[in-house]
């Protein structure tokens, strides 16, 4: 009952920044927790950050802690991922997700966006 659409991906040089957006629509019941994941070529889907719809302190993966920031607008209908200090290893398809658990594991999320590509060049 929740739809998510990512945007804001693109190509950036190493050390640069990007801000991704995820538009949340439909009935958001059951999507209390919102998260960002990524999946590079030949790699497993990796949880990056998760936050509750009501706010509070987010949880980050060690791989992005200190570089990426998850946030929401006041209406809780747009999820953001501010990325700085980007590295070539950050190149991946980035997905937003919604679910009923605070988790960085993808099988805990019921709703997914289509993804937006981020490419970081050396």
PDB file of C-alpha atoms in Angstrom:
ATOM      1  CA  UNK A   1       0.000   0.000   0.000  1.00  0.00           C
ATOM      2  CA  UNK A   2       3.089   2.242  -0.113  1.00  0.00           C
ATOM      3  CA  UNK A   3       4.737   3.516  -3.280  1.00  0.00           C
ATOM      4  CA  UNK A   4       8.274   4.884  -3.359  1.00  0.00           C
ATOM      5  CA  UNK A   5      10.089   6.626  -6.212  1.00  0.00           C
ATOM      6  CA  UNK A   6      13.774   7.539  -6.037  1.00  0.00           C
ATOM      7  CA  UNK A   7      15.412  10.430  -7.849  1.00  0.00           C
ATOM      8  CA  UNK A   8      18.603  12.472  -7.766  1.00  0.00           C
ATOM      9  CA  UNK A   9      21.149   9.914  -8.910  1.00  0.00           C
ATOM     10  CA  UNK A  10      23.836  10.702 -11.434  1.00  0.00           C
ATOM     11  CA  UNK A  11      27.560  10.805 -12.081  1.00  0.00           C
ATOM     12  CA  UNK A  12      29.955  12.606  -9.765  1.00  0.00           C
ATOM     13  CA  UNK A  13      33.714  12.801  -9.251  1.00  0.00           C
ATOM     14  CA  UNK A  14      35.342  11.222  -6.219  1.00  0.00           C
ATOM     15  CA  UNK A  15      35.079  13.510  -3.226  1.00  0.00           C
ATOM     16  CA  UNK A  16      31.878  15.077  -4.481  1.00  0.00           C
ATOM     17  CA  UNK A  17      28.350  15.113  -3.085  1.00  0.00           C
ATOM     18  CA  UNK A  18      24.866  14.055  -4.155  1.00  0.00           C
ATOM     19  CA  UNK A  19      21.452  14.253  -2.512  1.00  0.00           C
ATOM     20  CA  UNK A  20      18.954  11.509  -3.309  1.00  0.00           C
ATOM     21  CA  UNK A  21      15.199  11.869  -2.818  1.00  0.00           C
ATOM     22  CA  UNK A  22      12.465   9.272  -2.317  1.00  0.00           C
ATOM     23  CA  UNK A  23       8.828  10.319  -2.778  1.00  0.00           C
ATOM     24  CA  UNK A  24       6.495   8.317  -0.526  1.00  0.00           C
ATOM     25  CA  UNK A  25       2.817   7.987  -1.467  1.00  0.00           C
ATOM     26  CA  UNK A  26      -0.231   5.810  -0.883  1.00  0.00           C
ATOM     27  CA  UNK A  27      -1.286   4.443   2.466  1.00  0.00           C
ATOM     28  CA  UNK A  28       1.817   4.689   4.620  1.00  0.00           C
ATOM     29  CA  UNK A  29       0.460   2.398   7.314  1.00  0.00           C
ATOM     30  CA  UNK A  30       2.962  -0.428   7.627  1.00  0.00           C
ATOM     31  CA  UNK A  31       5.753   1.780   6.341  1.00  0.00           C
ATOM     32  CA  UNK A  32       6.723   3.302   9.661  1.00  0.00           C
ATOM     33  CA  UNK A  33      10.426   2.681   9.110  1.00  0.00           C
ATOM     34  CA  UNK A  34      12.132   4.095   6.024  1.00  0.00           C
ATOM     35  CA  UNK A  35      15.564   3.097   4.804  1.00  0.00           C
ATOM     36  CA  UNK A  36      18.153   3.450   2.055  1.00  0.00           C
ATOM     37  CA  UNK A  37      19.905   0.481   0.472  1.00  0.00           C
ATOM     38  CA  UNK A  38      22.350   0.073  -2.377  1.00  0.00           C
ATOM     39  CA  UNK A  39      23.492  -2.738  -4.631  1.00  0.00           C
ATOM     40  CA  UNK A  40      26.645  -2.619  -6.718  1.00  0.00           C
ATOM     41  CA  UNK A  41      27.356  -4.948  -9.637  1.00  0.00           C
ATOM     42  CA  UNK A  42      27.928  -8.492  -8.393  1.00  0.00           C
ATOM     43  CA  UNK A  43      27.299  -7.497  -4.781  1.00  0.00           C
ATOM     44  CA  UNK A  44      24.604  -8.131  -2.189  1.00  0.00           C
ATOM     45  CA  UNK A  45      22.058  -5.459  -1.357  1.00  0.00           C
ATOM     46  CA  UNK A  46      23.497  -3.390   1.494  1.00  0.00           C
ATOM     47  CA  UNK A  47      21.527  -1.434   4.084  1.00  0.00           C
ATOM     48  CA  UNK A  48      22.877   2.089   4.562  1.00  0.00           C
ATOM     49  CA  UNK A  49      20.567   3.981   6.905  1.00  0.00           C
ATOM     50  CA  UNK A  50      17.152   3.640   8.547  1.00  0.00           C
ATOM     51  CA  UNK A  51      14.888   6.107  10.357  1.00  0.00           C
ATOM     52  CA  UNK A  52      11.383   5.985  11.841  1.00  0.00           C
ATOM     53  CA  UNK A  53       8.589   8.015  10.234  1.00  0.00           C
ATOM     54  CA  UNK A  54       8.227   9.838  13.544  1.00  0.00           C
ATOM     55  CA  UNK A  55      11.871  10.842  13.544  1.00  0.00           C
ATOM     56  CA  UNK A  56      14.434  10.214  16.210  1.00  0.00           C
ATOM     57  CA  UNK A  57      17.980   9.029  15.863  1.00  0.00           C
ATOM     58  CA  UNK A  58      18.756   7.146  12.665  1.00  0.00           C
ATOM     59  CA  UNK A  59      20.926   4.055  12.379  1.00  0.00           C
ATOM     60  CA  UNK A  60      23.786   3.923   9.856  1.00  0.00           C
ATOM     61  CA  UNK A  61      25.938   1.203   8.398  1.00  0.00           C
ATOM     62  CA  UNK A  62      29.609   1.492   9.278  1.00  0.00           C
ATOM     63  CA  UNK A  63      30.479   1.833   5.601  1.00  0.00           C
ATOM     64  CA  UNK A  64      28.726   5.207   5.328  1.00  0.00           C
ATOM     65  CA  UNK A  65      28.731   6.528   8.889  1.00  0.00           C
ATOM     66  CA  UNK A  66      30.021  10.095   8.948  1.00  0.00           C
ATOM     67  CA  UNK A  67      29.570  10.569   5.197  1.00  0.00           C
ATOM     68  CA  UNK A  68      25.857   9.939   4.535  1.00  0.00           C
ATOM     69  CA  UNK A  69      22.859  11.502   6.289  1.00  0.00           C
ATOM     70  CA  UNK A  70      19.249  10.278   6.147  1.00  0.00           C
ATOM     71  CA  UNK A  71      16.431  12.775   6.689  1.00  0.00           C
ATOM     72  CA  UNK A  72      12.760  13.502   5.920  1.00  0.00           C
ATOM     73  CA  UNK A  73      10.617  16.510   5.121  1.00  0.00           C
ATOM     74  CA  UNK A  74       8.179  17.791   7.737  1.00  0.00           C
ATOM     75  CA  UNK A  75       5.219  15.938   6.170  1.00  0.00           C
ATOM     76  CA  UNK A  76       7.206  12.670   6.166  1.00  0.00           C
ATOM     77  CA  UNK A  77       6.386  12.185   2.485  1.00  0.00           C
ATOM     78  CA  UNK A  78       9.909  12.590   1.146  1.00  0.00           C
ATOM     79  CA  UNK A  79      12.964  10.679   2.308  1.00  0.00           C
ATOM     80  CA  UNK A  80      16.446  12.027   1.577  1.00  0.00           C
ATOM     81  CA  UNK A  81      19.970  10.681   1.536  1.00  0.00           C
ATOM     82  CA  UNK A  82      22.676  13.345   1.581  1.00  0.00           C
ATOM     83  CA  UNK A  83      25.959  11.801   0.447  1.00  0.00           C
ATOM     84  CA  UNK A  84      29.343  13.488   0.760  1.00  0.00           C
ATOM     85  CA  UNK A  85      32.930  12.387   0.359  1.00  0.00           C
ATOM     86  CA  UNK A  86      31.841   9.982  -2.356  1.00  0.00           C
ATOM     87  CA  UNK A  87      34.213   7.217  -3.398  1.00  0.00           C
ATOM     88  CA  UNK A  88      34.293   4.964  -6.475  1.00  0.00           C
ATOM     89  CA  UNK A  89      33.269   2.101  -4.169  1.00  0.00           C
ATOM     90  CA  UNK A  90      29.964   3.944  -3.592  1.00  0.00           C
ATOM     91  CA  UNK A  91      28.963   3.294  -7.207  1.00  0.00           C
ATOM     92  CA  UNK A  92      25.695   1.349  -7.061  1.00  0.00           C
ATOM     93  CA  UNK A  93      21.979   1.381  -7.640  1.00  0.00           C
ATOM     94  CA  UNK A  94      20.415   3.113  -4.641  1.00  0.00           C
ATOM     95  CA  UNK A  95      16.971   2.096  -3.354  1.00  0.00           C
ATOM     96  CA  UNK A  96      14.612   3.454  -0.745  1.00  0.00           C
ATOM     97  CA  UNK A  97      12.386   1.091   1.205  1.00  0.00           C
ATOM     98  CA  UNK A  98       9.617   1.081   3.814  1.00  0.00           C
ATOM     99  CA  UNK A  99       8.686  -1.558   6.343  1.00  0.00           C
ATOM    100  CA  UNK A 100       7.603  -2.484   9.825  1.00  0.00           C
ATOM    101  CA  UNK A 101      11.005  -2.955  11.424  1.00  0.00           C
ATOM    102  CA  UNK A 102      14.012  -0.789  12.170  1.00  0.00           C
ATOM    103  CA  UNK A 103      16.612  -2.792  10.303  1.00  0.00           C
ATOM    104  CA  UNK A 104      19.431  -2.679   7.777  1.00  0.00           C
ATOM    105  CA  UNK A 105      18.478  -6.097   6.370  1.00  0.00           C
ATOM    106  CA  UNK A 106      16.459  -5.975   3.142  1.00  0.00           C
ATOM    107  CA  UNK A 107      14.102  -8.858   3.999  1.00  0.00           C
ATOM    108  CA  UNK A 108      12.544  -6.723   6.741  1.00  0.00           C
ATOM    109  CA  UNK A 109      11.140  -4.239   4.204  1.00  0.00           C
ATOM    110  CA  UNK A 110       7.902  -4.751   2.285  1.00  0.00           C
ATOM    111  CA  UNK A 111       7.958  -1.801  -0.117  1.00  0.00           C
ATOM    112  CA  UNK A 112      10.697  -0.766  -2.538  1.00  0.00           C
ATOM    113  CA  UNK A 113      11.401   1.898  -5.101  1.00  0.00           C
ATOM    114  CA  UNK A 114      12.754   1.216  -8.571  1.00  0.00           C
ATOM    115  CA  UNK A 115      16.203   2.583  -7.749  1.00  0.00           C
ATOM    116  CA  UNK A 116      18.401   5.423  -8.932  1.00  0.00           C
ATOM    117  CA  UNK A 117      21.936   4.954 -10.251  1.00  0.00           C
ATOM    118  CA  UNK A 118      24.920   6.655  -8.609  1.00  0.00           C
ATOM    119  CA  UNK A 119      28.275   6.507 -10.400  1.00  0.00           C
ATOM    120  CA  UNK A 120      31.441   7.882  -8.778  1.00  0.00           C
ATOM    121  CA  UNK A 121      34.514   8.330 -10.975  1.00  0.00           C
ATOM    122  CA  UNK A 122      38.144   8.504  -9.840  1.00  0.00           C
TER     123      UNK A 122
END
